[in-house]
Tab-separated table of C-alpha atoms and ligand atoms in Angstrom:
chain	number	residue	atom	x	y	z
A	1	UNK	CA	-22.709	16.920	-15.779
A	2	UNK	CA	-23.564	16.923	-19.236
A	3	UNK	CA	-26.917	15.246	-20.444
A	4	UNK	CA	-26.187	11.389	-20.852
A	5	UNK	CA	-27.585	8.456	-19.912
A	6	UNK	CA	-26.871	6.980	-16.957
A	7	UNK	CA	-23.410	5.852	-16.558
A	8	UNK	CA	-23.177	1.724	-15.532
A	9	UNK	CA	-19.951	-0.335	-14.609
A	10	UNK	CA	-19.200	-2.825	-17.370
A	11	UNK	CA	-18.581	-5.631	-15.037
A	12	UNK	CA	-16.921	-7.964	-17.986
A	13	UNK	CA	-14.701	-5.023	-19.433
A	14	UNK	CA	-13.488	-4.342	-15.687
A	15	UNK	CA	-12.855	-8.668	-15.084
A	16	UNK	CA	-10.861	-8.271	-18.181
A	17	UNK	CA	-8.847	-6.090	-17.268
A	18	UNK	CA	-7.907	-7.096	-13.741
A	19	UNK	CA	-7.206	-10.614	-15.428
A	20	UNK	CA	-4.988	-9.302	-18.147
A	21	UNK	CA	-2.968	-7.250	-15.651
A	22	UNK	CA	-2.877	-9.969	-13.001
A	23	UNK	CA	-1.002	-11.968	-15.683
A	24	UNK	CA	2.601	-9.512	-15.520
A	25	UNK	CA	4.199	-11.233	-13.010
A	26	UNK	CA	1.749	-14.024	-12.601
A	27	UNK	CA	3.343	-16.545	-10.411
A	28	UNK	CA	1.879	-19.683	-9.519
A	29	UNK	CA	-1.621	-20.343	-7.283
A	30	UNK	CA	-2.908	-17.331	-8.999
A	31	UNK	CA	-0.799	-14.363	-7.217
A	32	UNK	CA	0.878	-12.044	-8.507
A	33	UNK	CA	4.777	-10.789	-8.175
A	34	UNK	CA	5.396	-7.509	-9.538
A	35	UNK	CA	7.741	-5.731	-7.068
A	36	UNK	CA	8.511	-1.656	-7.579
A	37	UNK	CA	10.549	-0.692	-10.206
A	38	UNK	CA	11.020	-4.465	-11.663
A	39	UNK	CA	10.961	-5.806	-15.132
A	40	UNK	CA	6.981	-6.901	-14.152
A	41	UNK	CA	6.290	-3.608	-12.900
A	42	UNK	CA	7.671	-1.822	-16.295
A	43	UNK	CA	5.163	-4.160	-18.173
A	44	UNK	CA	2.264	-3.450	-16.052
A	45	UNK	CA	2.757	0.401	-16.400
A	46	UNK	CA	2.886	0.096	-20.375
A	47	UNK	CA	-0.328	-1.575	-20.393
A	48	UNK	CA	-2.013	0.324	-18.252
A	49	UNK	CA	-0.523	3.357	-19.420
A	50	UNK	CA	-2.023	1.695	-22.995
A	51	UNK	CA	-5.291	1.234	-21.738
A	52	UNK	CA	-5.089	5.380	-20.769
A	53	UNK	CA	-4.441	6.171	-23.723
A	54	UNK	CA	-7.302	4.196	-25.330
A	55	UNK	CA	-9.245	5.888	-23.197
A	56	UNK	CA	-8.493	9.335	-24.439
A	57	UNK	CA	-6.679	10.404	-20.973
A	58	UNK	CA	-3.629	12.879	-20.927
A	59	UNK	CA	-1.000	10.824	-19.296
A	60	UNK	CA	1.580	12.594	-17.252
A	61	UNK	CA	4.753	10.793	-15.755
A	62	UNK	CA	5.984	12.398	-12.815
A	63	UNK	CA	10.158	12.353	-11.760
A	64	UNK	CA	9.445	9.611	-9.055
A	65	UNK	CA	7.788	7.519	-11.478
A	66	UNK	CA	4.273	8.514	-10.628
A	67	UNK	CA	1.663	8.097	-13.638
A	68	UNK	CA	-1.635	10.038	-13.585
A	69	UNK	CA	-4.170	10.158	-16.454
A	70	UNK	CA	-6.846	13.008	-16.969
A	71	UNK	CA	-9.819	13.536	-18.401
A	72	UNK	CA	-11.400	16.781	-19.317
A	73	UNK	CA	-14.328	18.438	-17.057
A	74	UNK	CA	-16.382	21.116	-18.677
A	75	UNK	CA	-14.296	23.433	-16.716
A	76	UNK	CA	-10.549	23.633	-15.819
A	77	UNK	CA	-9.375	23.128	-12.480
A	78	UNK	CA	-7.857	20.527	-9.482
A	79	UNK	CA	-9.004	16.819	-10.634
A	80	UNK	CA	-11.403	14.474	-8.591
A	81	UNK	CA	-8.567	11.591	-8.563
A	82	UNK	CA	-8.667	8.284	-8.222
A	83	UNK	CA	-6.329	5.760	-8.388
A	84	UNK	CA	-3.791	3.265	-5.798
A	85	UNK	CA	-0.895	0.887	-6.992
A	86	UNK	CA	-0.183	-1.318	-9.513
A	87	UNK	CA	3.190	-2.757	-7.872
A	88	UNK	CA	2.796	-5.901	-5.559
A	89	UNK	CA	4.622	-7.997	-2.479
A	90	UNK	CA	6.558	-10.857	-3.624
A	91	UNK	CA	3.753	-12.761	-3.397
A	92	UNK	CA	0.697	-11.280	-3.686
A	93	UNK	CA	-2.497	-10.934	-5.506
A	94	UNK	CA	-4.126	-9.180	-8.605
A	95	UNK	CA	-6.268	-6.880	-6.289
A	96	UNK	CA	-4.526	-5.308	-3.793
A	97	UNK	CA	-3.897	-1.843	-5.580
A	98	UNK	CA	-4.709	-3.486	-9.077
A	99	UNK	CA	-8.439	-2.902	-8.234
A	100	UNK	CA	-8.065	0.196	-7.726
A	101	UNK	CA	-6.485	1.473	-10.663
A	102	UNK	CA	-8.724	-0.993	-13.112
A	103	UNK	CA	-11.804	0.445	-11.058
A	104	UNK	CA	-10.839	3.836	-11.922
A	105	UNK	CA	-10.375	3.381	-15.914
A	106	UNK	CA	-13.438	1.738	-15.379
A	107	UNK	CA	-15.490	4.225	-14.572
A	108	UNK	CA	-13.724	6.633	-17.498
A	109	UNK	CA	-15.025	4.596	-19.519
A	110	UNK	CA	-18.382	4.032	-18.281
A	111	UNK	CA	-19.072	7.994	-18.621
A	112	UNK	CA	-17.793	7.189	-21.901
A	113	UNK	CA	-20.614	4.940	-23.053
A	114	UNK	CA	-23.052	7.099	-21.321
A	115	UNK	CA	-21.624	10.646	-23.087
A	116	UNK	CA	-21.283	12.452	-19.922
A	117	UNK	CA	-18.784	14.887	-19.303
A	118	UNK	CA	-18.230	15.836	-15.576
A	119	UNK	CA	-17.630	19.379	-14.250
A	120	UNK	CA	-14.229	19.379	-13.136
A	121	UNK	CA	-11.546	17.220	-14.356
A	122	UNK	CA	-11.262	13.418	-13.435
A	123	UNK	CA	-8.155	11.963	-12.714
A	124	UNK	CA	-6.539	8.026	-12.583
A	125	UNK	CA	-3.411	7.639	-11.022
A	126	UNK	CA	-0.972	5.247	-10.083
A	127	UNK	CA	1.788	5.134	-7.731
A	128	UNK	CA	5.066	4.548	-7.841
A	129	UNK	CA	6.096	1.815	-5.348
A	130	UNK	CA	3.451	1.543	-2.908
A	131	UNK	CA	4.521	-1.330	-1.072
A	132	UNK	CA	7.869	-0.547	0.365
A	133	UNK	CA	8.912	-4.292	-0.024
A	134	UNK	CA	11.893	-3.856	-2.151
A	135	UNK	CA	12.430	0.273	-1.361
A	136	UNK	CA	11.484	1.460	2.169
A	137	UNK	CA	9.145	3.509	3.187
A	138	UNK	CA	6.203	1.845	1.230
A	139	UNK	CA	3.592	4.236	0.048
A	140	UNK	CA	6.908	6.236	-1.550
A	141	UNK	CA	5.692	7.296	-4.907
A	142	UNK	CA	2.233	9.418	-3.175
A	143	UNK	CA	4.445	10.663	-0.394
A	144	UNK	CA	6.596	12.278	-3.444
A	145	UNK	CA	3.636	13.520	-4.502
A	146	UNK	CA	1.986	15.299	-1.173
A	147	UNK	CA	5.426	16.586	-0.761
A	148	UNK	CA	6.051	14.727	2.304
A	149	UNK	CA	9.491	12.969	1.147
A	150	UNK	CA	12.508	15.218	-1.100
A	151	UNK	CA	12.812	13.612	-4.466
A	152	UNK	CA	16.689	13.409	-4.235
A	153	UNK	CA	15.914	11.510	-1.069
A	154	UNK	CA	13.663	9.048	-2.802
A	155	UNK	CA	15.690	8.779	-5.797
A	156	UNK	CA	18.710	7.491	-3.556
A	157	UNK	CA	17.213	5.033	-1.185
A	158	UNK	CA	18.449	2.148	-1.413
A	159	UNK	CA	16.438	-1.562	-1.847
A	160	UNK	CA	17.368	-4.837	-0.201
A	161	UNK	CA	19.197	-5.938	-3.439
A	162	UNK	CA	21.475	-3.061	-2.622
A	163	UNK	CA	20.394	-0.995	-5.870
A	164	UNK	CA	18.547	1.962	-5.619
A	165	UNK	CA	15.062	4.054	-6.819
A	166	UNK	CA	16.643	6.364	-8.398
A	167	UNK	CA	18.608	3.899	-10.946
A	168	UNK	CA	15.727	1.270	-11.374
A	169	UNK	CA	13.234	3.789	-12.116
A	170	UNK	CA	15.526	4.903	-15.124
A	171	UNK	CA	16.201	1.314	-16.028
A	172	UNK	CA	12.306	1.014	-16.278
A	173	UNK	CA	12.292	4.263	-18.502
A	174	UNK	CA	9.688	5.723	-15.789
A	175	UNK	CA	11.647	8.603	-14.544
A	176	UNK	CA	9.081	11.023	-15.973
A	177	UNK	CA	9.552	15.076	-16.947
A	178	UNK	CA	6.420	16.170	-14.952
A	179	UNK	CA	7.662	17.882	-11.692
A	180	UNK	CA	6.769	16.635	-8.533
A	181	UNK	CA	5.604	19.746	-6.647
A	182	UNK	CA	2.883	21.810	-7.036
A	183	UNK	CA	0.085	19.341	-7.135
A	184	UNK	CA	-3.470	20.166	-6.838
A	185	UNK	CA	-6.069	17.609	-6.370
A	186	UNK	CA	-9.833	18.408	-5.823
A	187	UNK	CA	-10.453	15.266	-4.160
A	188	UNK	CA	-9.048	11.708	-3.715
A	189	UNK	CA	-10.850	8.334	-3.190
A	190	UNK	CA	-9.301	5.261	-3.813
A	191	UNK	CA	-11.291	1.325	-3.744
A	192	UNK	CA	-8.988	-1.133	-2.352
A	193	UNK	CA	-9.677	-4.459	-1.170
A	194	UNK	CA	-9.897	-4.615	2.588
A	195	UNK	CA	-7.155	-6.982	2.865
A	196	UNK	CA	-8.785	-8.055	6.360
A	197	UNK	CA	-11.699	-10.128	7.574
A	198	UNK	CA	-14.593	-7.808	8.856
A	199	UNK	CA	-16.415	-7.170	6.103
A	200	UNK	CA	-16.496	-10.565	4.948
A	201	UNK	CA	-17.270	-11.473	8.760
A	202	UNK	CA	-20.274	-9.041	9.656
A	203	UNK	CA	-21.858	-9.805	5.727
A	204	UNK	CA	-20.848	-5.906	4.971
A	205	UNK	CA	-20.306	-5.699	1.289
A	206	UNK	CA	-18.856	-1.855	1.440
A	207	UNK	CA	-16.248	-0.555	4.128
A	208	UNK	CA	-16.621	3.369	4.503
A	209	UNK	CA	-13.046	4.018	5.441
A	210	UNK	CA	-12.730	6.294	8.196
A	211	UNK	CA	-8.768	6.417	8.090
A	212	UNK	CA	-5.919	4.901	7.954
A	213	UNK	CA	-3.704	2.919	11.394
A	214	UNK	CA	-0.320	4.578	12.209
A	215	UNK	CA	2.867	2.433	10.928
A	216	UNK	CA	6.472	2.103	12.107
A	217	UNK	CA	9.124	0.112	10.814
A	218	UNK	CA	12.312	-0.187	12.180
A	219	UNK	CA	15.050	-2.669	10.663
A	220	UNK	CA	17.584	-3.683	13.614
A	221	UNK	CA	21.026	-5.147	13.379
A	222	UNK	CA	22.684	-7.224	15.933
A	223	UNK	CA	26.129	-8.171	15.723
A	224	UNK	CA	27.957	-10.440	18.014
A	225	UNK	CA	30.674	-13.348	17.432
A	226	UNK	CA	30.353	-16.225	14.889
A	227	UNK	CA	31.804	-19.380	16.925
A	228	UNK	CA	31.311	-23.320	16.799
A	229	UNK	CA	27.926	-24.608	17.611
A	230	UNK	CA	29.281	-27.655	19.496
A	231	UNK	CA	32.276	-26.200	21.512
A	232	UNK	CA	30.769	-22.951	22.961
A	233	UNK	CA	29.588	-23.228	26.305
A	234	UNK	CA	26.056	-21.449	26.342
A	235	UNK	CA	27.406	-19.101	28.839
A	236	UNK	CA	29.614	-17.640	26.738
A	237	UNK	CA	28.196	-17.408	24.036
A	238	UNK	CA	27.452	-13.740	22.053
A	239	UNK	CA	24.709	-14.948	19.741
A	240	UNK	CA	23.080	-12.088	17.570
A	241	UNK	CA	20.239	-15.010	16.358
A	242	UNK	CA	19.403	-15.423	20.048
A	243	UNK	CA	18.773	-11.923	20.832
A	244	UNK	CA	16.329	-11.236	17.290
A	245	UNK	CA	14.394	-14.137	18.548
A	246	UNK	CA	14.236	-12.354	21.715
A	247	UNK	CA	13.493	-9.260	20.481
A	248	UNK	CA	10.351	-10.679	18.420
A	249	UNK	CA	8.609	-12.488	21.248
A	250	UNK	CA	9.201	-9.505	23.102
A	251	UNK	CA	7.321	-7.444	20.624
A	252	UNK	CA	4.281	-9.726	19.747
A	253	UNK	CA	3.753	-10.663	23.833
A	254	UNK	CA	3.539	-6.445	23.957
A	255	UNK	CA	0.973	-6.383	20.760
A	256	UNK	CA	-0.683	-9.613	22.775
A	257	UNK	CA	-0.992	-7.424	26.379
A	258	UNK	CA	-2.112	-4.553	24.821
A	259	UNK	CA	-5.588	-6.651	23.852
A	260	UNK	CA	-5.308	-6.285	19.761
A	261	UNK	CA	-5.256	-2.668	18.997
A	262	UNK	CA	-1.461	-2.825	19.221
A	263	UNK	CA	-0.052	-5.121	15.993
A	264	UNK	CA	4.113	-6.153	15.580
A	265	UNK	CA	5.346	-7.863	12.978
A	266	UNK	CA	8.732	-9.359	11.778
A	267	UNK	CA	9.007	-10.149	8.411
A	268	UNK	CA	12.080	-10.011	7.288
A	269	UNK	CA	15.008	-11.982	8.669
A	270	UNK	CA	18.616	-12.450	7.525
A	271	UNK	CA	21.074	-14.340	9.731
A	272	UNK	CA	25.136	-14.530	8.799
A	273	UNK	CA	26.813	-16.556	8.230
A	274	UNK	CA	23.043	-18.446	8.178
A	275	UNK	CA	25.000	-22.102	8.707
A	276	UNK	CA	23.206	-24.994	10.811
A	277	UNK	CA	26.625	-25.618	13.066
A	278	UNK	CA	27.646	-21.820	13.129
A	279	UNK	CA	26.164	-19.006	15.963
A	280	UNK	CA	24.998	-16.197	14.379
A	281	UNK	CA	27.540	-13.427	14.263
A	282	UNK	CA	25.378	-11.031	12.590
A	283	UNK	CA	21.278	-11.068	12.341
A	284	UNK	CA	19.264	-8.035	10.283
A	285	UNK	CA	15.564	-8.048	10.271
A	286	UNK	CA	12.454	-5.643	10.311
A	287	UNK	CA	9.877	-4.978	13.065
A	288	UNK	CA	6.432	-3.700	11.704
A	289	UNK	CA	4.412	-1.986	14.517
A	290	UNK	CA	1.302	-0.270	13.962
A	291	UNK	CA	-2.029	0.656	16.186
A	292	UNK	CA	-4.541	3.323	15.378
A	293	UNK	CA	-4.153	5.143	18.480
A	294	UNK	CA	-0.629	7.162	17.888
A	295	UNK	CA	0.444	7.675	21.125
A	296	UNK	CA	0.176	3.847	21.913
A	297	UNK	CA	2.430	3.430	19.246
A	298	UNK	CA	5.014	5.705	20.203
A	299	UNK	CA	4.918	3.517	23.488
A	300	UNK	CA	5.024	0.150	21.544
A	301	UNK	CA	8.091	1.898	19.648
A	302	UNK	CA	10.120	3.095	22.849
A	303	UNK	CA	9.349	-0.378	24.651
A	304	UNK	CA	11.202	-2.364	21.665
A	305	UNK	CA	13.822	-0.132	21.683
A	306	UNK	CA	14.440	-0.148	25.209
A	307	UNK	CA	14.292	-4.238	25.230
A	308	UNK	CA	16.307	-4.542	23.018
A	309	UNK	CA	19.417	-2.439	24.269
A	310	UNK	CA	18.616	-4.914	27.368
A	311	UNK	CA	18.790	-7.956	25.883
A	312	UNK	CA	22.173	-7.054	24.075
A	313	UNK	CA	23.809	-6.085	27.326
A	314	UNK	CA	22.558	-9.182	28.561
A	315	UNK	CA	23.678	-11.265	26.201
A	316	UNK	CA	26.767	-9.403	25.121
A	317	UNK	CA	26.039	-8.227	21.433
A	318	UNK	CA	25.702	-4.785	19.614
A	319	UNK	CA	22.560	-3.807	18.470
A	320	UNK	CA	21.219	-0.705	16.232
A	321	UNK	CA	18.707	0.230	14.479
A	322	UNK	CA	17.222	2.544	11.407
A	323	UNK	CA	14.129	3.518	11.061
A	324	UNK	CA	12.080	2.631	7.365
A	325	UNK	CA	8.825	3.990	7.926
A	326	UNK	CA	7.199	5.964	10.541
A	327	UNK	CA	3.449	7.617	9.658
A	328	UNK	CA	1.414	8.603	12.280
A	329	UNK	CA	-2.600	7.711	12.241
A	330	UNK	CA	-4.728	9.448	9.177
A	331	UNK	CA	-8.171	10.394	9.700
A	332	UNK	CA	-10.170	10.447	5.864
A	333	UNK	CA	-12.344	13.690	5.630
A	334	UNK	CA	-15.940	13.099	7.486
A	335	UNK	CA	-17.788	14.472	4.070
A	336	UNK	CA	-16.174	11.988	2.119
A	337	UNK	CA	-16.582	8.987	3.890
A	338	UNK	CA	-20.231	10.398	4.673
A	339	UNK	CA	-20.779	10.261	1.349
A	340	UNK	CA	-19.308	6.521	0.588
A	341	UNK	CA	-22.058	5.209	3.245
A	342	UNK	CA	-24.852	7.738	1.763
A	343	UNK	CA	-24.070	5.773	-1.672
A	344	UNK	CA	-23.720	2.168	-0.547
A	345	UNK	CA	-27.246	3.152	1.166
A	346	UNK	CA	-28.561	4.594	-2.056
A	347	UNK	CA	-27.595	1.381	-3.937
A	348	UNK	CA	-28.794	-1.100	-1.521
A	349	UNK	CA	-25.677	-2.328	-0.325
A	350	UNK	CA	-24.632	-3.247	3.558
A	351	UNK	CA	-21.750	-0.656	4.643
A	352	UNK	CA	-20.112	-0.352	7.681
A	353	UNK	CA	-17.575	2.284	8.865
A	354	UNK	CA	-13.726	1.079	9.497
A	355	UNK	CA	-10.592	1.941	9.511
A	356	UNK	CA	-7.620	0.496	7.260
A	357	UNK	CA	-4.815	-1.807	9.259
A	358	UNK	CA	-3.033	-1.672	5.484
A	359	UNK	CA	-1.314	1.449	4.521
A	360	UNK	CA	-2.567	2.999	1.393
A	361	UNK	CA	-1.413	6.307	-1.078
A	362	UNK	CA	-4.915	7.696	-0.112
A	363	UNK	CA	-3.269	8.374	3.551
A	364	UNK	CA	-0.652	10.943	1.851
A	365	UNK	CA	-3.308	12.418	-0.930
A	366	UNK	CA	-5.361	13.223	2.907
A	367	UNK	CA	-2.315	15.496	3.511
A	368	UNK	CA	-3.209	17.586	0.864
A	369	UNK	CA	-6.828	17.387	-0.138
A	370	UNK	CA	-10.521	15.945	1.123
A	371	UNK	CA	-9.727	11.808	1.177
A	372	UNK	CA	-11.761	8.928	1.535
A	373	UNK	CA	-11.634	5.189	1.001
A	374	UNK	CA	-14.036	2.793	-0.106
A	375	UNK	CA	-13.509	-0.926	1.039
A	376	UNK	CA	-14.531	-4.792	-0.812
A	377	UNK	CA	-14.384	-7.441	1.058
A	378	UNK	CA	-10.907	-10.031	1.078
A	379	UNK	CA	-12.638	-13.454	0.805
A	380	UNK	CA	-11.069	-15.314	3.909
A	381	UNK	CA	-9.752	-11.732	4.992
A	382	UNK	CA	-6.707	-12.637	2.794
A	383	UNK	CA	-4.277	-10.494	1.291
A	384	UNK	CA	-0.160	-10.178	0.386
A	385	UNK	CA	-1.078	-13.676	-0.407
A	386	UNK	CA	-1.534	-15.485	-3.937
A	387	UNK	CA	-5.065	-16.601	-2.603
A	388	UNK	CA	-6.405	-12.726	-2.433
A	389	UNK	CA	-9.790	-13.304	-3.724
A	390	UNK	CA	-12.732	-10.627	-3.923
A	391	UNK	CA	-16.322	-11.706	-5.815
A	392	UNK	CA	-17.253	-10.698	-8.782
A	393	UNK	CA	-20.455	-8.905	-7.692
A	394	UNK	CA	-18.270	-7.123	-4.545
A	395	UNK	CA	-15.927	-5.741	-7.296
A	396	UNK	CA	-19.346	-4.522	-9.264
A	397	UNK	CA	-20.862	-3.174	-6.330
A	398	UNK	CA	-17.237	-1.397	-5.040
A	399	UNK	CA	-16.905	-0.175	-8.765
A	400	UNK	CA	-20.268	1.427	-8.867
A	401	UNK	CA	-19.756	3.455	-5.547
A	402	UNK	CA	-16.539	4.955	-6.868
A	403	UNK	CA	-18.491	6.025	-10.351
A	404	UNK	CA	-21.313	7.352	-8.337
A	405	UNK	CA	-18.652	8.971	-5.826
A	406	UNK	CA	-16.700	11.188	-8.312
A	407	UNK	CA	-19.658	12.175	-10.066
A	408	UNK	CA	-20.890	13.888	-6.897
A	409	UNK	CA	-17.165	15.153	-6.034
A	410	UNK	CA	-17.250	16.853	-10.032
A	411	UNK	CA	-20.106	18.205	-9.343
A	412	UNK	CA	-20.017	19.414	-6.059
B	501	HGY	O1	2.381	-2.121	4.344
B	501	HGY	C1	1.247	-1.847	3.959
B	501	HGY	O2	0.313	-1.793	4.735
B	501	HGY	C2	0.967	-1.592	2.506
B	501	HGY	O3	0.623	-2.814	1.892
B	501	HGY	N1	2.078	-0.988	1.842
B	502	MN	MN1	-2.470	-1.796	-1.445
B	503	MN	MN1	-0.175	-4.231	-0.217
């Protein structure tokens, strides 16, 4: 590291910038809605693709839409990269992901001001369409990336408004020359808001990730016979409503029994014809299971499944199902998050180790290269919600670990 003096987070110049992003797509109650591949997404890219620039960094667009910014080390070589999302639920906030992109121009430009230029190269990146709420499987753009998902593959699923990646992402203008092969990363570390309770709870003001919880989503369709709500005898009834409502107890009394390592979710739910006076004849919607231990999960998986072939022979329906996302536990490399609680330490701050319940792009980058995380806390453990909130000084603090973190990564 070159002679300079010592690099600081400028606290205001990073608030800026989250605000100013946070407002493409603001919605109202302070979220944010700025789902993959939309009109809001294609403005936040240009500005923070802008803001790059500004900042000196050779931008790069990959073919899935992937944008990563680099600045020069003394020597060539595999980056230190940082980076997350900049796409958001439907209604979310102007942290998750946001943070950690903002966080990582921030500290570009804080070795700016202090004339420092780092060993190997730094990196910012951000992915394309990390949330998986309009294109399944979320974390999409990184798994490109690692390698882990075929382009053509990616570039032809298609969203819930029936129009796919592949077509949106040229709409956008985002379908970028740079191949999406080959990559080499030094390191990856990514700051994210926790998007849970803990650290808020125990008075922790940095998480030391240790890895990521496995995730598996499965979208099921039933189908059975559309019929008059006030001349069908229950008996004979083949109600494909009936048997997703079964299907979802089902799964949260399973996450209940298992005593809380064990999570299901269903969050999406579309009923046809969707009429008070008509029974269902057809009913779509998702199941989200996820538990860090990956064996319990492939238990939790089978167990649905198997219920629910029951309860359609029971109650006379078809049912099937596809699977949207399935990734297995991730476990972040022990010198990197050794290093994330050696920092907090070093700068006085209370850190705890945990691992993520949200999935993140820093669970693919592990695939290929030494990963870590570094956590702030969610005020009222909030998140995916337009009241995600994280403190000023938490964003400072969780800022100045990730400058002091690839520092030691470039230098290492
Ligand atoms: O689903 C997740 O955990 C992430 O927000 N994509
Ligand atoms: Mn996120
Ligand atoms: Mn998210």
């Amino acid at each position: 590291m070159t002679a300079g003096a010592q690099p600081r987070i400028d606290l205001p110049r990073l608030l800026d910038r989250i605000a100013r992003l946070g407002q493409v797509g603001a919605i109202e109650g302070g979220g944010v809605s700025r789902l993959a591949l939309s009109e809001e997404d294609r403005l936040g890219r240009d500005l923070v693709c802008g803001w790059m620039r500004e900042l000196g960094l050779a931008v790069s667009v990959d073919r899935i839409g992937n944008v990563v910014g680099v600045r020069a080390g003394r020597e060539a070589g595999p980056p230190v990269m940082t980076g997350s999302h900049i796409d958001t639920v439907r209604t979310g906030g102007r942290y998750d992901g946001n943070l950690g992109v903002l966080a990582g121009l921030e500290v570009m430009a804080a070795l700016d001001d202090a004339g420092i230029v780092t060993r190997r190269p730094l990196a910012v990146a951000f992915f394309t369409n990390e949330e998986g709420a309009r294109f399944a499987p979320d974390m999409m753009g990184s798994l490109v990336f690692q390698g882990g998902l075929a382009l053509e593959d990616a570039l032809a699923t298609v969203g819930v408004d029936g129009t796919t990646v592949g077509e949106n992402l040229r709409r956008i203008g985002y379908d970028g020359p740079a191949p999406v092969g080959g990559n080499r990363v030094h390191a990856f570390v990514e700051l994210h808001v926790e998007q849970g309770p803990v650290l808020e709870h125990e008075g922790d003001t940095i998480g030391a990730v240790t890895g990521v919880q496995g995730i598996h989503w499965i979208e099921f369709t039933v189908e059975g016979v559309s019929n008059h709500a006030g001349t069908t005898p229950m008996a004979l009834r083949r109600d494909a409503g009936l048997v997703a409502a079964r299907i979802a107890c089902f799964a949260r009394d399973l996450a209940r029994r298992s005593g809380g390592a064990q999570l299901a979710t269903v969050g999406q739910v579309n009923l046809f014809p969707n009429l008070v006076n008509v029974i269902p004849s057809r009913a779509v919607f998702t199941l989200d299971l996820r538990n860090t231990d990956g064996a319990a999960l492939r238990a939790a998986i089978e167990a649905c499944l198997a219920y629910a072939r029951q309860a359609a022979r029971e109650e006379g329906v078809r049912v099937s199902h596809r699977v949207l996302a399935d990734f297995e536990p991730v476990e972040f490399d022990e010198a990197v998050v050794a290093r994330v609680e050696a920092i907090a330490r070093r700068r006085g701050l209370r850190v705890r180790r945990m691992p993520s319940g949200a999935g993140h792009d820093a669970q693919m980058l592990a695939r290929m290269c030494p990963t870590g995380m570094v956590f702030v806390p969610s005020v009222g453990g909030l998140s995916h919600n337009v009241k995600e909130y994280t403190h000023d000084r938490d964003i400072e603090a969780g800022a100045g670990v990730l400058l002091d973190l690839m520092l030691e990564l470039s230098e290492q």
